[in-house]
XYZ file of C-alpha atoms in Angstrom:
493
model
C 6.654 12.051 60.788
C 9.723 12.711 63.209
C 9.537 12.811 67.079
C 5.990 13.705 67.993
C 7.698 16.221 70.400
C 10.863 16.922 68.362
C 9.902 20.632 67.571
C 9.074 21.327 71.002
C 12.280 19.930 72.129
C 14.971 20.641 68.753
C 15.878 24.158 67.363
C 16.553 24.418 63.766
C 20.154 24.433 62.704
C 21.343 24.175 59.532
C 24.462 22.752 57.571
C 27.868 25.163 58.797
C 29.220 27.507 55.940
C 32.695 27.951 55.154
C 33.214 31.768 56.126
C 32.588 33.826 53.397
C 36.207 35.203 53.343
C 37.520 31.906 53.288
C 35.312 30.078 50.394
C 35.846 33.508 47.877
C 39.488 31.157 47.560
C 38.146 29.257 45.180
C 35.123 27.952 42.998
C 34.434 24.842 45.536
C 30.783 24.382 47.489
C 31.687 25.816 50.621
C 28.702 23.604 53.367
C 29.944 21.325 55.892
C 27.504 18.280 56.521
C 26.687 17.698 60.368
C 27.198 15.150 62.055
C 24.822 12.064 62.338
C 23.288 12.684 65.141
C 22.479 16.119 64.978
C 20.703 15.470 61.564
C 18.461 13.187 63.542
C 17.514 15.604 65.406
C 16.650 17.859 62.688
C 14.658 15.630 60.869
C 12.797 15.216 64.339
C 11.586 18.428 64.257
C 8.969 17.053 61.669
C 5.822 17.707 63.497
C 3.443 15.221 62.521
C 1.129 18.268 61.255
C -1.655 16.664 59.688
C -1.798 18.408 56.586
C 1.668 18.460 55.411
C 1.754 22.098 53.278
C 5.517 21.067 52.591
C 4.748 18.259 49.745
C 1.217 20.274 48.361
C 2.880 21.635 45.236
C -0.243 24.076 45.359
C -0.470 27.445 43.489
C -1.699 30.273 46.070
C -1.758 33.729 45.109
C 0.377 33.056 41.728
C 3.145 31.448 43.586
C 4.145 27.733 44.414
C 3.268 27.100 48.043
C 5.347 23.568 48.682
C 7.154 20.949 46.479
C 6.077 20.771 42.961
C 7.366 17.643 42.834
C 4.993 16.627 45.495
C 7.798 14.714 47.789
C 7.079 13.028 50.177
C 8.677 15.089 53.048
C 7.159 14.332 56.060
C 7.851 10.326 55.718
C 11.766 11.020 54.601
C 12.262 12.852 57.870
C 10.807 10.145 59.819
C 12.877 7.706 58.632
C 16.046 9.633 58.986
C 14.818 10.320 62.421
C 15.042 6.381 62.966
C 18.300 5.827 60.799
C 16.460 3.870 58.148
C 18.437 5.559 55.228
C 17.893 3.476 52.591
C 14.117 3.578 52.471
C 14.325 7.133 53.306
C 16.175 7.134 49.622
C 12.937 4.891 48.060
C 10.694 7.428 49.200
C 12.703 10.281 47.816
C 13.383 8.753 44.622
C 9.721 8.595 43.941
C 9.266 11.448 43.290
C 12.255 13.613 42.415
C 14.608 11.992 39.815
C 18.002 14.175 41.186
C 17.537 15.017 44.542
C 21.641 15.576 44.058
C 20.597 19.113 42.271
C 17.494 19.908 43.888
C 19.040 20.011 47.525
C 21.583 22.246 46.094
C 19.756 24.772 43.952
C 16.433 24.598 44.698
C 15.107 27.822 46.913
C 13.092 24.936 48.860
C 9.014 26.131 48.297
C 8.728 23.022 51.064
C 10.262 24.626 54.164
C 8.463 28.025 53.212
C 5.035 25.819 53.362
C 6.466 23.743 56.604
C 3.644 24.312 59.482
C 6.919 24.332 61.959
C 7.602 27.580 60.519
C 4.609 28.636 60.777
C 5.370 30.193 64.883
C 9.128 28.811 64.627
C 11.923 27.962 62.069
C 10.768 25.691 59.644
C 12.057 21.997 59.363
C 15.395 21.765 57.203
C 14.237 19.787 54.274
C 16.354 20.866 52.005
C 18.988 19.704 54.276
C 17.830 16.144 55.161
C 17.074 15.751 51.352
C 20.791 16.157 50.434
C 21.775 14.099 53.332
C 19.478 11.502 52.187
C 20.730 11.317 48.419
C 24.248 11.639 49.299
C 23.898 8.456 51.243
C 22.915 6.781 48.321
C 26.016 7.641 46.170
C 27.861 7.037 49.307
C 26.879 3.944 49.726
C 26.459 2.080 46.463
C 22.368 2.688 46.146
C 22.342 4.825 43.329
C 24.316 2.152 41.138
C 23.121 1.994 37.325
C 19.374 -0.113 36.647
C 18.976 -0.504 33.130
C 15.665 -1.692 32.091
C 15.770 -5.318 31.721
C 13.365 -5.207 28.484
C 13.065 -2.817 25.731
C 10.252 -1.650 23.867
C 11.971 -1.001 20.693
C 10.442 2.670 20.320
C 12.813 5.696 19.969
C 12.871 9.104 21.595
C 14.985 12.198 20.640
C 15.392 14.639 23.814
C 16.389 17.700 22.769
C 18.089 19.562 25.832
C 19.891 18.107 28.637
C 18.801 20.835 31.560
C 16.730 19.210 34.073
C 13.576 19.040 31.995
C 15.519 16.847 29.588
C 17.084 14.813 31.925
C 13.973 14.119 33.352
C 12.586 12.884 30.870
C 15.369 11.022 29.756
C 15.334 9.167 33.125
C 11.738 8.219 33.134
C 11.389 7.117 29.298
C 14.521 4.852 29.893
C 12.895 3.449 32.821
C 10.199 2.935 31.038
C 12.495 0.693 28.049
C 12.315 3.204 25.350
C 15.323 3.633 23.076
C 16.853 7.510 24.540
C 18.811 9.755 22.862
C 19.789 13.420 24.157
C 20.528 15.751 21.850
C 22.931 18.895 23.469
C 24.405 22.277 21.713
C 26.840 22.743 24.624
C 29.849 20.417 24.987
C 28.430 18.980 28.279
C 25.561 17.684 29.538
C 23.514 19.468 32.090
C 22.092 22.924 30.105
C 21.141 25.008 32.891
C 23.012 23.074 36.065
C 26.366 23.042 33.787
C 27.261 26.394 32.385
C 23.547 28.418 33.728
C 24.589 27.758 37.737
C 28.350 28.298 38.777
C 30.453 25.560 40.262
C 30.024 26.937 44.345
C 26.364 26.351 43.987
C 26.747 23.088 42.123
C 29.608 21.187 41.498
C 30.031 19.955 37.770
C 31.367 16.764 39.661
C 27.963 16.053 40.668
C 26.163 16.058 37.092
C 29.015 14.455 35.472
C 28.266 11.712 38.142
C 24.605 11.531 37.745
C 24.902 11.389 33.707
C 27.241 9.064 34.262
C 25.021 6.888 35.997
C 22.390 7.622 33.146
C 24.603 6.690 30.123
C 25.638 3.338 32.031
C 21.672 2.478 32.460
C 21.554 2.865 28.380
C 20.663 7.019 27.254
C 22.822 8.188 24.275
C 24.285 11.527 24.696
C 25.229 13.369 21.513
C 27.173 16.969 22.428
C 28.281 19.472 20.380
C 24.730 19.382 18.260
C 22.918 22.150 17.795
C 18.967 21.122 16.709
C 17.491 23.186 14.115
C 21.368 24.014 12.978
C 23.540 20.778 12.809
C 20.411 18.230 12.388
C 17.049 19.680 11.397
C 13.809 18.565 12.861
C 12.489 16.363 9.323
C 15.540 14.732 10.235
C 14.930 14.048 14.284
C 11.656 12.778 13.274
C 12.674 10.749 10.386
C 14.301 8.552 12.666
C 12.663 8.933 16.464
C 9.258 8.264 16.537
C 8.654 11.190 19.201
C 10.476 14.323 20.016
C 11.016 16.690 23.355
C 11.876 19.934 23.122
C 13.807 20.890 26.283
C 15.520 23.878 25.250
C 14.789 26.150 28.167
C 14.342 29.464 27.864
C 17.338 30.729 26.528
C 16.597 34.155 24.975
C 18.181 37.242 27.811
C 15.879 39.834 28.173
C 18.148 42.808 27.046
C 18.285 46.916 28.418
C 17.915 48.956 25.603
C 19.577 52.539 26.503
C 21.784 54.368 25.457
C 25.874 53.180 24.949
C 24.400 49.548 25.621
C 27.073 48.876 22.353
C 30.017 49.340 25.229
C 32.669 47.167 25.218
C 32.109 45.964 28.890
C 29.042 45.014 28.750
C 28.129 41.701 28.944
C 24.406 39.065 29.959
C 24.651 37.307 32.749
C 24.448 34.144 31.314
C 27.344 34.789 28.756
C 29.228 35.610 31.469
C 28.531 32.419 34.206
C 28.805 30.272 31.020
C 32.334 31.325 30.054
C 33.591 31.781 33.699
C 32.854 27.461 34.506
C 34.218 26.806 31.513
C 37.458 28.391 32.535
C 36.771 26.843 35.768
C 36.490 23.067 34.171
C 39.224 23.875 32.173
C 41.868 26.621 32.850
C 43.548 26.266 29.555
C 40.048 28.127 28.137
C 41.441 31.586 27.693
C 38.068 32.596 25.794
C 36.705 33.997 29.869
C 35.201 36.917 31.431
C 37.267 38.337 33.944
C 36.286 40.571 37.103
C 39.689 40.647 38.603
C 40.612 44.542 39.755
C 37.404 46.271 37.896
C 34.071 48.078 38.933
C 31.462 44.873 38.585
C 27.808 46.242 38.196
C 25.378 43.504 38.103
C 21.958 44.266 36.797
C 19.281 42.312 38.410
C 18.241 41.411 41.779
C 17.230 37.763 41.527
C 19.768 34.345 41.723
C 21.282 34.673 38.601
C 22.419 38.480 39.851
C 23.821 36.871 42.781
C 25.619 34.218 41.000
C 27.025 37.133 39.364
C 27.986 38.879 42.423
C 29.367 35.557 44.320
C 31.555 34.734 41.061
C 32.903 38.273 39.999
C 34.120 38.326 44.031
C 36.028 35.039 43.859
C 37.854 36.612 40.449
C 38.721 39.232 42.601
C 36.870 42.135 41.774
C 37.675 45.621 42.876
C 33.535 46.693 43.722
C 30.297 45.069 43.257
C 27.153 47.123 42.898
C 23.807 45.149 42.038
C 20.735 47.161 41.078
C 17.855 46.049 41.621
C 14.453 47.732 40.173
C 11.611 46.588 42.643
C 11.633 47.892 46.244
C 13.361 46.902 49.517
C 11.324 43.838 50.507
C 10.426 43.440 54.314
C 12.389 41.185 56.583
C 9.362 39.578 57.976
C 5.739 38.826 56.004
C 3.479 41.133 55.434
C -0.549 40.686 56.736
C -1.412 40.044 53.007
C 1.735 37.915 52.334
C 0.280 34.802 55.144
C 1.448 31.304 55.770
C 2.014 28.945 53.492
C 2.463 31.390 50.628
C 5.967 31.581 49.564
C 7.406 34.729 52.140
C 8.501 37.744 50.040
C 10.528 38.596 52.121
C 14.417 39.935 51.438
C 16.700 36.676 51.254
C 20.942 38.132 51.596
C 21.817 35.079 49.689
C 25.968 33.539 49.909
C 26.836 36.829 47.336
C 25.671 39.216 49.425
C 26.963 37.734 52.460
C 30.328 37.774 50.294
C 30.060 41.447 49.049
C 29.511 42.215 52.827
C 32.513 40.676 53.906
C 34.649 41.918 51.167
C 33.148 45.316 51.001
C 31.539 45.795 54.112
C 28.763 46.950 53.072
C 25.150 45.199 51.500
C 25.709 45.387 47.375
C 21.863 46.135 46.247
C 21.014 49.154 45.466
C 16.988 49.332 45.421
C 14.548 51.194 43.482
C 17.562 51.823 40.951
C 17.475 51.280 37.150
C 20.182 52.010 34.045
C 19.914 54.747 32.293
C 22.996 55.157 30.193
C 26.027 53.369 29.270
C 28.842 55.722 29.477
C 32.279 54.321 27.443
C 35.650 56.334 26.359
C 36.377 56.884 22.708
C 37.832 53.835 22.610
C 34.545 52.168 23.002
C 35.047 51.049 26.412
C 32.813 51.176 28.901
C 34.223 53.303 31.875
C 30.622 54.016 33.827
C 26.957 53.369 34.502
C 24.560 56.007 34.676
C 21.816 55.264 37.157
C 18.568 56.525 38.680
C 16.174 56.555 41.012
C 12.487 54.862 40.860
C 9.773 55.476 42.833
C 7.091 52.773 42.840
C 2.688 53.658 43.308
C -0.168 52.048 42.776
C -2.378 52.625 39.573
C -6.424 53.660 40.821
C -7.958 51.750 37.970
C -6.005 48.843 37.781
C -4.353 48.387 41.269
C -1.193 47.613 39.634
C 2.240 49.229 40.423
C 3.395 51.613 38.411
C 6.869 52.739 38.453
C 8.594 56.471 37.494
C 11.946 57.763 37.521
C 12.662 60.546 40.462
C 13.343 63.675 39.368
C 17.176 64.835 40.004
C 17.805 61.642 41.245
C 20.463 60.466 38.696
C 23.865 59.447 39.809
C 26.866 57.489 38.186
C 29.055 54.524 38.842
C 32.140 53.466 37.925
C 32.173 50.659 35.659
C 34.263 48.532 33.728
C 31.865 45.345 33.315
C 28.254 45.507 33.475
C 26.473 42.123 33.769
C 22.524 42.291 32.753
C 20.748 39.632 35.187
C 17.195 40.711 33.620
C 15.898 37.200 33.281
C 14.554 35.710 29.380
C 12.289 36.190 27.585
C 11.564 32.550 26.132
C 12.314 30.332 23.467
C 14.792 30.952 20.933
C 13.205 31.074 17.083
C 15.620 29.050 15.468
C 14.040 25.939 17.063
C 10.618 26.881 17.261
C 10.877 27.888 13.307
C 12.771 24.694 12.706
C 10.042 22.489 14.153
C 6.805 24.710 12.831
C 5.895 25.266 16.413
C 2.743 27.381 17.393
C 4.112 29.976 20.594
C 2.065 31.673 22.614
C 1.929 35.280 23.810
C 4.848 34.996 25.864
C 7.098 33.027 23.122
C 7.002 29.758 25.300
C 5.855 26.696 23.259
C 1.894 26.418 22.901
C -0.313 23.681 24.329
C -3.403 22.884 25.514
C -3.459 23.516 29.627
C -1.788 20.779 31.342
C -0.759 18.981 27.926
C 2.660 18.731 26.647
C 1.707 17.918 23.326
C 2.913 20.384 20.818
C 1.181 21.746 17.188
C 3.587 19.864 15.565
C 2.701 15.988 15.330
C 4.345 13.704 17.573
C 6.659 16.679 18.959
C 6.235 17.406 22.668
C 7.739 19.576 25.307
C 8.323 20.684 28.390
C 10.446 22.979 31.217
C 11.338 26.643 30.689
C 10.505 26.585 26.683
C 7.255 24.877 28.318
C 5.774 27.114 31.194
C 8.676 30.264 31.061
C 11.604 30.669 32.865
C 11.407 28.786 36.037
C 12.530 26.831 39.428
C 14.598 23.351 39.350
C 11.637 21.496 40.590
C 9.197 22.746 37.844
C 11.490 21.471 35.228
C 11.894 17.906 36.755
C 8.202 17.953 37.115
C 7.392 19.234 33.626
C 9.890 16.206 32.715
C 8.568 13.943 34.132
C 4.875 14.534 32.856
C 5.723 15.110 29.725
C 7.436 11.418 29.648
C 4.013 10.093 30.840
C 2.419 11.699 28.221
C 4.954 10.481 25.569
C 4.780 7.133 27.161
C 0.935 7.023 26.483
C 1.252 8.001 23.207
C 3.770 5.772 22.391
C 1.916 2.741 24.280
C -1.336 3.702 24.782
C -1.083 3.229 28.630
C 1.672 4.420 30.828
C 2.871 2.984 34.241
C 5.039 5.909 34.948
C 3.929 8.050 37.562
């Protein structure tokens, strides 16, 4: 598990960054690999810790304390420490289907678990994971396998965010007859049009499904499931179904003037600006260049926002954000490995800093009007001030508006970064499905198996509007599951 005395000896350092001024150019991913031997050295600061928190997957207090996938961290950095890449890749693989998104998107649950960082900087997984993967493409080990035997059965995947793919990947393996089913005219749901192009580039799906049609899955774009084809159809000629749709529904902010013309979700938004980005000729964009951006929503998806509407050239950013200033450091009831809430300035903020010199985020702020001209348009945001105390009876937080407080922004496009709400009811109508109280599809606890016979599911539709990792994982279980139906045994793991 690295060099016994490698955290002793190594500090942490992580991949170099473009400077923010610089990379705000353009739409490109903006880290610099590091040289050879300095990744080494990183991956030798895997302590041999015994209990490896990092690959646990674990739920403490309500949050995912290390991998969900369950890699295999510890043994990945030990054989990057000794140069043995191509195992390293074996050992990865097992696991995680696309370590090529993961190490780019995910907010890494394994380094806030790593026992290094538990009295020093944790080990940079994250890092050594994209290091590992891109060694592969590099070097002709993540070439197509088809199956060499089929089994004859057919499965419809409806969805191609990571969920989908997932399952995709492991059913093929497996022999079964794939087909994806997409809306979009891409693959990728989420990764595609949900993430913009600095954080991922498209280049990188478009390679890895790519690599999936040559090993024998059928992509069909441009259909829309419970719309274009209706379910008696899908199962009239699949014998099982997965619903992949993700959770797709924007939670919206009903007050008043929210009919501006300005005013815009988040998703809407990211979705239209790649597209333009893919393909300049799409005129059909959302454009920040020269006006007042207000982004509401503190989480990735309001940063996204923040990061892109810079690079169009916006003239101020402003991102409010509901909840309280979190500390820079845990808290006493906030204790190793639980994931830190702690305040992350992610590559927006660091942008909006160096643009604007000053943090964007305004805390413990919330809409309360939309304020447009008589044309319609919007022109500013109304705001206030919340202040946040506990409830006696139930402990929980309660939050009220401060009195006088109120203050206004200019705006000419408002972004809502509110996260969803869950599944959209065209599909679940289509297919009959039972939802539960928070409109995700219903199943029995750890099941993927839907009310519907021989329909299945998984990802954000599954378990609610999620991480990367959860959606590979609820993939790849659900495949198992399928798999055993299908078979009645399954050698997938």
């Amino acid at each position: 598990m690295g060099k016994p005395t490698g955290f002793l000896e190594y500090e942490r350092k992580g991949n170099a960054e473009t400077p923010p001024l610089e990379r705000i150019k353009d739409f490109h991913e903006f880290h610099v690999p590091m040289p050879e031997e300095e990744r080494r050295r990183q991956a030798a600061r895997c302590m041999d810790c015994g209990v490896p928190f990092c690959q646990s997957g674990m739920m403490i207090g309500g949050m995912a304390s290390g991998c969900p996938l369950n890699n295999m961290c510890p043994e990945w950095n030990d054989l990057i420490y000794v140069g043995n890449y191509k195992e390293a890749l074996g050992r990865l693989l097992k696991t995680n289907n696309f370590p090529e998104f993961t190490s780019r998107v995910c907010p890494a649950p394994c380094e806030a678990a790593c026992t290094c960082g538990l009295n020093d900087e944790p080990v940079c997984i994250k890092e050594n994971e994209h290091a590992i993967i891109e060694y592969g493409y590099e070097n002709g080990q993540m070439e197509a396998k088809p199956p060499k035997v089929r089994t004859g059965k057919k499965v419809a995947v409806v969805g191609s965010g990571p969920a989908g793919l997932a399952a995709a990947d492991q059913l093929n393996k497996r022999g079964h007859n794939v087909t994806v089913f997409e809306r979009s005219d891409r693959p990728g749901g989420l990764l595609m049009y949900g993430i913009p192009n600095m954080k991922l580039e498209k280049s990188v799906i478009e390679r890895t499904v790519s690599r999936l049609m040559k090993e024998g899955i059928v992509f069909k774009t441009g259909v829309n499931v419970g719309v274009d084809v209706k379910a008696e159809n899908l199962l009239a000629e699949f014998d099982r179904v997965i619903l992949t749709c993700g959770s797709s529904h924007p939670r919206d902010i009903k007050v008043t003037g929210r009919e501006a013309d300005g005013v815009y979700f988040a998703v809407d938004y990211l979705t239209r600006v790649t597209k333009h980005v893919l393909d300049p000729q799409f005129s059909d964009y959302i454009d920040a260049k020269g006006k007042h951006v207000v982004v509401i929503g503190g989480g990735d998806t309001g940063n996204d926002c923040v990061g892109s509407s810079i690079r169009q050239g916006a003239k101020s950013v402003v991102q409010l954000e509901m909840m309280p200033k979190p500390p820079a450091e845990r808290t006493e009831d906030n204790p190793w490995p639980e994931w830190p809430k702690v305040q992350k300035t992610d590559y927006g903020q660091q942008e909006a800093i160096a643009v604007f010199g000053s943090d964007p985020r305004l805390y413990e702020t919330t809409v309360k009007e939309f304020v447009k001209d008589k044309n319609g348009k919007l022109t500013k945001v109304r705001a206030v001030k919340l202040a946040w105390e506990k409830e006696e009876e139930t402990g929980r937080m309660k939050m009220s508006e401060v009195p006088g407080s109120e203050f206004e922004l200019d705006a000419d496009l408002v972004l809502i970064a509110a996260g969803f709400l869950g599944t959209q009811a065209y599909v679940a109508d289509d297919f009959a499905l039972k939802l539960n109280a928070r409109t995700n599809v219903d199943t029995k606890p750890g099941q993927y198996k839907t009310s519907a016979d021989r329909v299945f599911t998984a990802g954000d539709m599954h378990r609610g509007q999620s991480l990367v990792v959860w959606a590979i994982r609820e993939g790849r279980e659900a495949a198992r599951q399928v798999d055993e139906d299908l078979m009645g045994y399954s050698n997938l793991n």
